Amino acid sequence: MDTDGKKGVSRSKEGQLKLYRKILTEIEKEIQIHPNYADLRNQMGLLLMAVGDFEGAESHFSEALSLNPRYREAALNLGFLRIEMRRDREAEAFFLSELKRHPKDGLLHHALGLLYLQMDRSEEASLRIRKAIGCHPYYRDYYEKKGIWRKGKVQLGERAKKVLQEAHRDYPYAQFHNFVGLYLAKQGRSSQAIQELKWASRLRPDEFLFHSNLGMVYYYHGSYAKAIREYEQALKINPRYGMGYANLSYVYGLMKRTREALRYMEKAVRMNPRYADLHYNLALLYSDRRQYPKAISELKKALRINPNYLFARINLGILYEEEKKWREARREYRKILQVTPDNEDVRRRLERIS
Amino acid sequence: MLREDFFIQSNVRRILVRSHIDYSELTFGTVRGVVYLQGRLKILGAYSHGASIEDEELGARTLRSLELKIRGIPGVVDIKFQLVNWKKEKGQWTPTEKKE
């Protein structure tokens, strides 16, 4: 593994490598229990790549793809790994075949551009860079920052080669740091998780999911202002990311800023009308503000999507009581008791209004 | 004064993810300050589904800690667990399922 101190995992100190090896052992155990989980195979591939075992990484990415042939992330990891291993022809064939399926995917053109540059095929590299720019404005900014795109022209020379010689690592290493960050977050190691996720979003600043994950860890860490900033950044990159609005709502909820929480939850529901959980949360917000008819309407929607949504039905019964709709309240309580006959609270409520 | 079920719900969500729990099989709700937790409890890092002594202790410890944290949220008046694989009897958590 490169230890020049500039890129991806290469910055790692021994302590970090030790941490990655420890996670690797945990994932190995998981694979023994669930050998057919493509996600675990992909994660194992990333970890092996990070500790320098490229052949092992290749084998796991390939296994992930054989388990799930449409697993885009594993496919891209494999392609970029082959560039790293200087198996240029295989990498070229791989990315060209992916491009047949996704001709407007800027990342694939970008990958081929990097590969052709590595292979000293400047004209083809230039063409791919132009195509990447045509696919997504992010690449224009990216190449401009690197000094490769100036005044509407691709500038490829020795400097460009030097600047881009390690850029093929950005995608898999960003995926790696994202995975490690989420893994650490699940273990409650927020500070380390934040460092890993920051690393991921530095390598791929255009990936909304990394910002969203970073926002999530800040949220669990209790750094709400930073969480809001990352969620907003994720939504700036991908305004159609409906769950991002729900996440913002939860943060504002913790800050007791219910007006903002309500605004974002309404938007989340508009974008994900089939999520019972979001209707339920919106109902809580309306109910907290004593907007009972609106809360009832949202709970009914949640129950239409998931008729077994117990808490939604309890809330609905209570709101009917608030609205003095005793018959409807009794109906909901009876339905709950059919499913959970030992629910004493609900039984008492039913007895009180019977 | 505003009621605070959404505030409580957001806090429970945050606590669950920080509690070494795989919450994919858990649902939770808040009804006038009463928190409900329903479903199957799975502890991250426990491989034998509560079958070993260590897993039993880990599960019981996790549930005690979870209960304490949720009760500590301002506005929470009670917490109701409706778990398929754990029950609380005489103040003690015990698993209700054994590995085949």
XYZ file of C-alpha atoms in Angstrom:
454
model
C 0.000 0.000 0.000
C 1.171 3.502 -0.848
C 2.279 5.432 2.210
C 2.986 8.809 0.690
C 0.633 10.466 3.134
C -1.573 12.101 0.527
C -4.360 9.805 -0.537
C -7.164 7.663 0.857
C -6.158 5.003 3.303
C -2.512 5.706 2.523
C -2.699 8.404 5.210
C -3.411 5.749 7.758
C -1.228 5.398 10.750
C -0.580 1.984 12.243
C -3.432 2.536 14.691
C -5.876 2.982 11.867
C -4.621 -0.114 10.068
C -5.070 -2.028 13.291
C -8.650 -0.768 13.490
C -9.336 -1.763 9.873
C -7.904 -5.246 10.498
C -10.125 -5.606 13.530
C -13.201 -4.681 11.497
C -12.003 -7.104 8.824
C -12.011 -9.930 11.385
C -15.563 -8.989 12.425
C -16.765 -8.985 8.815
C -15.087 -12.365 8.260
C -17.183 -13.739 11.120
C -20.318 -12.197 9.613
C -19.519 -13.790 6.250
C -19.247 -17.201 7.905
C -22.799 -16.713 9.206
C -24.174 -15.085 6.017
C -22.001 -16.285 3.109
C -24.528 -15.133 0.512
C -24.805 -11.475 1.549
C -23.456 -9.423 -1.336
C -23.086 -6.371 0.942
C -20.732 -8.224 3.271
C -18.644 -9.420 0.320
C -18.371 -5.859 -0.972
C -17.384 -4.598 2.492
C -14.792 -7.347 2.779
C -13.418 -6.321 -0.626
C -13.063 -2.709 0.531
C -11.305 -3.743 3.738
C -8.880 -6.057 1.950
C -8.140 -3.319 -0.563
C -7.406 -0.937 2.300
C -4.925 -3.300 3.910
C -3.247 -3.943 0.543
C -4.576 -7.405 -0.349
C -5.774 -6.546 -3.869
C -6.210 -10.151 -5.049
C -8.390 -10.917 -2.032
C -10.351 -7.723 -2.626
C -10.902 -8.644 -6.267
C -12.197 -12.053 -5.295
C -14.757 -10.590 -2.851
C -15.971 -7.852 -5.246
C -16.421 -10.552 -7.908
C -18.315 -12.731 -5.428
C -20.568 -9.781 -4.515
C -21.320 -9.340 -8.213
C -22.050 -13.007 -8.767
C -24.506 -12.867 -5.840
C -26.076 -9.654 -7.166
C -25.169 -8.901 -10.803
C -26.826 -5.445 -10.553
C -24.707 -4.331 -7.578
C -23.346 -1.085 -9.039
C -21.077 -0.181 -6.140
C -19.300 -3.559 -6.189
C -18.961 -3.323 -9.980
C -17.340 0.112 -9.770
C -15.078 -0.967 -6.927
C -13.896 -3.869 -9.052
C -13.286 -1.627 -12.056
C -11.289 0.937 -10.090
C -9.353 -1.811 -8.326
C -8.265 -3.143 -11.715
C -6.960 0.306 -12.645
C -5.030 0.291 -9.363
C -3.639 -3.174 -10.187
C -2.568 -1.879 -13.625
C -4.711 -4.468 -15.356
C -5.562 -1.833 -17.885
C -7.135 -3.968 -20.591
C -9.470 -5.704 -18.163
C -10.400 -2.376 -16.594
C -11.084 -0.863 -20.023
C -13.266 -3.795 -21.101
C -15.134 -3.591 -17.814
C -15.895 0.156 -17.941
C -16.796 0.031 -21.644
C -19.239 -2.768 -20.972
C -20.763 -0.785 -18.058
C -21.068 2.241 -20.351
C -23.173 0.233 -22.788
C -25.698 -0.164 -19.965
C -25.319 3.380 -18.563
C -24.148 5.638 -21.426
C -24.852 8.857 -19.483
C -22.995 7.912 -16.323
C -20.325 10.599 -15.862
C -18.372 8.484 -13.384
C -17.797 5.772 -16.017
C -16.500 8.311 -18.558
C -14.339 9.819 -15.829
C -12.941 6.371 -14.967
C -12.092 5.700 -18.606
C -10.481 9.131 -18.857
C -8.208 8.302 -15.922
C -7.440 4.897 -17.352
C -6.556 6.236 -20.819
C -4.357 8.861 -19.229
C -2.553 6.096 -17.356
C -2.215 4.194 -20.651
C -0.819 7.292 -22.436
C -3.842 7.434 -24.757
C -4.321 11.187 -24.432
C -6.857 11.735 -27.221
C -9.212 9.110 -25.836
C -8.660 10.464 -22.328
C -9.579 13.933 -23.526
C -12.745 12.638 -25.201
C -13.846 10.833 -22.024
C -13.202 13.892 -19.879
C -15.400 15.950 -22.210
C -18.107 13.310 -22.017
C -17.932 13.235 -18.216
C -18.357 17.036 -18.176
C -21.316 16.695 -20.535
C -22.946 14.169 -18.208
C -22.739 16.099 -14.952
C -21.689 19.659 -14.024
C -19.760 18.271 -11.048
C -17.022 17.071 -13.390
C -16.570 20.529 -14.932
C -15.868 21.929 -11.457
C -13.685 18.964 -10.623
C -11.476 19.256 -13.732
C -11.353 23.043 -13.410
C -10.071 22.722 -9.856
C -7.442 20.252 -11.029
C -6.420 22.666 -13.858
C -7.405 20.162 -16.551
C -10.387 22.077 -17.941
C -9.621 25.666 -18.894
C -11.489 28.039 -21.214
C -13.619 25.233 -22.626
C -10.642 22.996 -23.415
C -9.136 19.882 -21.913
C -5.506 20.488 -20.951
C -3.657 17.221 -20.767
C 0.048 17.184 -20.156
C 2.534 15.878 -17.663
C 0.977 18.048 -14.974
C -2.459 16.531 -15.614
C -1.037 13.051 -15.354
C 0.607 13.914 -12.079
C -2.565 15.485 -10.694
C -4.792 12.602 -11.745
C -2.459 9.648 -11.242
C -4.156 8.631 -8.017
C -7.666 9.912 -8.726
C -8.913 6.405 -9.618
C -8.635 5.604 -5.912
C -11.130 8.260 -4.888
C -14.242 6.199 -5.563
C -13.351 2.922 -3.782
C -11.567 4.637 -0.900
C -14.492 6.996 -0.400
C -16.764 3.943 -0.263
C -14.352 2.359 2.182
C -14.264 5.335 4.562
C -18.039 5.640 4.341
C -18.455 1.983 5.284
C -15.946 2.203 8.160
C -17.614 5.395 9.373
C -21.022 3.737 9.486
C -19.557 0.681 11.162
C -17.951 2.803 13.896
C -21.124 4.855 14.288
C -23.090 1.669 14.986
C -20.612 0.916 17.742
C -21.198 4.332 19.251
C -17.705 5.562 18.291
C -19.002 8.837 16.891
C -15.767 10.849 16.864
C -13.896 8.234 14.838
C -16.940 7.724 12.637
C -17.063 11.444 11.893
C -13.400 11.445 10.847
C -13.981 8.525 8.464
C -17.115 10.052 6.962
C -15.445 13.440 6.545
C -12.719 11.633 4.676
C -15.277 9.966 2.415
C -16.944 13.268 1.553
C -13.594 14.949 0.923
C -12.763 12.250 -1.623
C -16.212 12.418 -3.248
C -17.766 15.783 -2.372
C -20.549 15.192 -4.934
C -21.916 12.107 -3.151
C -25.010 13.179 -1.248
C -25.153 9.950 0.757
C -21.818 10.653 2.454
C -23.074 14.052 3.603
C -26.287 12.454 4.754
C -24.398 9.776 6.701
C -22.174 12.431 8.238
C -25.296 14.376 9.181
C -26.715 11.251 10.789
C -23.610 10.709 12.929
C -23.557 14.366 14.001
C -27.220 13.961 14.908
C -26.546 10.920 17.084
C -23.456 12.633 18.508
C -25.615 15.586 19.563
C -23.977 18.130 17.208
C -27.274 19.328 15.769
C -26.078 22.443 13.932
C -23.454 20.375 12.099
C -26.035 17.684 11.363
C -28.328 20.281 9.783
C -25.448 21.632 7.672
C -24.604 18.153 6.315
C -28.237 17.197 5.645
C -28.732 20.497 3.815
C -25.607 19.836 1.763
C -26.929 16.356 0.883
C -30.221 17.907 -0.243
C -28.426 20.575 -2.258
C -26.691 17.797 -4.208
C -29.805 15.673 -4.477
C -33.036 17.603 -3.850
C -35.059 14.461 -4.567
C -33.598 12.672 -1.535
C -36.871 12.541 0.379
C -35.500 10.940 3.554
C -33.114 13.884 3.875
C -36.108 16.102 4.712
C -37.285 13.586 7.321
C -33.804 13.547 8.860
C -33.797 17.347 9.054
C -37.182 17.151 10.721
C -35.881 14.756 13.396
C -32.978 17.094 14.190
C -35.272 20.100 14.503
C -37.564 17.903 16.620
C -34.723 17.263 19.067
C -34.073 20.994 19.177
C -37.789 21.548 19.887
C -38.021 23.735 16.793
C -41.347 22.259 15.777
C -42.155 24.783 13.068
C -39.114 23.731 11.031
C -39.634 20.076 11.982
C -43.186 20.273 10.636
C -42.169 22.014 7.417
C -39.536 19.390 6.604
C -41.712 16.428 7.612
C -44.510 17.702 5.349
C -42.018 17.807 2.495
C -40.692 14.325 3.353
C -44.251 12.948 3.276
C -44.982 14.653 -0.054
C -41.899 12.985 -1.518
C -42.454 9.574 0.128
C -46.233 9.172 0.333
C -45.932 5.385 0.744
C -43.930 5.515 4.024
C -46.283 4.839 6.913
C -43.634 5.904 9.434
C -43.424 9.399 7.936
C -47.214 9.858 8.048
C -47.058 8.743 11.689
C -44.355 11.274 12.538
C -46.230 14.030 10.738
C -49.320 13.092 12.750
C -47.314 13.458 15.978
C -46.245 16.940 14.933
C -49.821 17.981 14.092
C -51.097 16.395 17.283
C -48.444 18.185 19.381
C -49.697 21.444 17.880
C -53.302 20.367 18.575
C -54.178 20.272 14.873
C -56.214 17.134 15.456
C -58.131 16.785 12.144
C -54.839 16.936 10.235
C -53.241 14.453 12.646
C -56.192 12.057 12.245
C -55.919 12.275 8.477
C -52.201 11.381 8.575
C -52.779 8.460 10.963
C -55.474 7.094 8.670
C -53.016 7.262 5.786
C -50.366 5.447 7.868
C -52.914 2.739 8.726
C -54.019 2.366 5.112
C -50.387 1.623 4.236
C -49.792 -0.596 7.289
C -53.000 -1.793 9.005
C -50.880 -3.444 11.747
C -49.311 -0.140 12.802
C -50.228 -0.460 16.472
C -49.030 2.917 17.750
C -50.739 4.738 14.905
C -54.016 3.088 15.904
C -53.560 3.956 19.597
C -52.827 7.575 18.661
C -55.867 7.583 16.396
C -58.119 6.316 19.189
C -56.856 9.015 21.541
C -57.321 11.746 18.953
C -60.892 10.593 18.326
C -61.402 10.957 22.065
C -59.982 14.487 21.925
C -62.459 15.245 19.160
C -65.233 13.603 21.230
C -65.824 11.032 18.497
C -66.526 8.272 20.968
C -67.830 5.670 18.526
C -64.727 5.952 16.338
C -62.442 5.865 19.390
C -64.160 2.690 20.668
C -63.786 1.082 17.234
C -60.023 1.725 17.171
C -59.503 0.510 20.758
C -61.426 -2.707 20.038
C -59.265 -3.345 16.971
C -56.123 -2.894 19.096
C -57.397 -5.298 21.759
C -58.093 -7.925 19.112
C -54.368 -7.904 18.288
C -52.928 -7.165 21.757
C -55.558 -8.287 24.313
C -53.188 -7.650 27.234
C -52.888 -3.921 26.489
C -54.258 -2.646 29.814
C -53.965 1.062 28.952
C -56.161 0.649 25.924
C -58.596 -1.586 27.833
C -58.943 1.099 30.519
C -59.478 3.778 27.875
C -62.152 1.655 26.209
C -63.924 0.989 29.521
C -63.894 4.693 30.334
C -65.775 5.633 27.159
C -68.039 2.589 26.874
C -48.064 24.485 26.231
C -47.166 22.268 23.270
C -47.203 18.530 23.704
C -43.936 16.823 22.982
C -44.540 13.396 21.473
C -42.473 14.213 18.387
C -39.596 15.438 20.560
C -39.754 12.166 22.520
C -40.018 10.102 19.335
C -36.945 11.825 17.852
C -35.032 11.157 21.073
C -36.002 7.468 21.116
C -34.829 7.154 17.505
C -31.497 8.691 18.475
C -31.105 6.483 21.554
C -31.875 3.269 19.663
C -29.145 3.821 17.130
C -26.626 4.617 19.855
C -27.515 1.500 21.863
C -25.793 -1.366 19.987
C -29.201 -2.514 18.790
C -30.103 -3.642 15.310
C -33.394 -1.778 15.206
C -34.437 -3.032 11.776
C -36.961 -5.397 13.400
C -38.152 -2.954 16.051
C -40.904 -0.393 15.759
C -41.542 2.342 18.244
C -44.149 4.941 18.907
C -45.046 7.657 21.356
C -48.553 8.170 22.648
C -49.049 11.091 25.029
C -45.660 10.574 26.635
C -45.897 6.771 26.722
C -43.184 5.122 24.616
C -43.975 1.770 22.988
C -41.302 -0.581 21.666
C -42.463 -3.565 19.684
C -40.826 -6.354 17.686
C -37.649 -8.380 17.922
C -34.608 -7.182 19.796
C -31.305 -7.985 18.129
C -28.041 -6.909 19.684
C -25.210 -5.943 17.364
C -22.266 -8.260 17.828
C -24.284 -11.079 19.447
C -24.011 -14.064 17.149
C -26.052 -16.711 18.952
C -29.357 -14.809 19.234
C -29.442 -14.745 23.010
C -28.625 -18.452 23.346
C -25.371 -18.149 25.281
C -24.941 -16.879 28.847
C -22.866 -13.966 27.510
C -25.573 -13.005 25.042
C -28.248 -13.220 27.733
C -26.263 -10.893 29.948
C -25.550 -8.547 27.052
C -29.227 -8.487 26.061
C -30.452 -7.862 29.604
C -27.838 -5.151 30.144
C -28.759 -3.472 26.859
C -32.459 -3.495 27.726
C -31.869 -2.081 31.217
C -29.736 0.681 29.766
C -32.262 1.372 27.015
C -35.079 1.608 29.526
C -33.129 4.017 31.719
C -32.200 6.245 28.800
C -35.751 6.411 27.474
C -37.163 7.151 30.927
C -34.627 9.974 31.112
C -36.138 11.807 28.128
C -38.069 14.831 29.407
C -41.808 14.264 28.984
C -41.710 10.448 29.057
C -44.311 9.140 31.507
C -43.977 5.407 30.855
C -42.414 2.831 28.558
C -44.117 -0.326 27.267
C -42.024 -3.126 25.825
C -43.826 -5.602 23.567
C -40.910 -7.728 22.438
C -41.300 -11.157 20.901
C -37.973 -12.475 22.145
C -37.553 -10.838 25.586
C -39.804 -10.360 28.592
C -39.507 -8.561 31.887
C -40.579 -10.448 35.005
C -40.073 -9.236 38.553
C -37.756 -6.524 37.264
C -35.503 -8.994 35.381
C -35.107 -9.268 31.614
C -35.003 -12.818 30.213
C -34.998 -14.111 26.639
C -38.128 -16.007 25.621
C -36.591 -17.765 22.629
C -33.812 -20.326 22.621
C -31.682 -21.166 19.604
C -32.752 -24.341 17.760
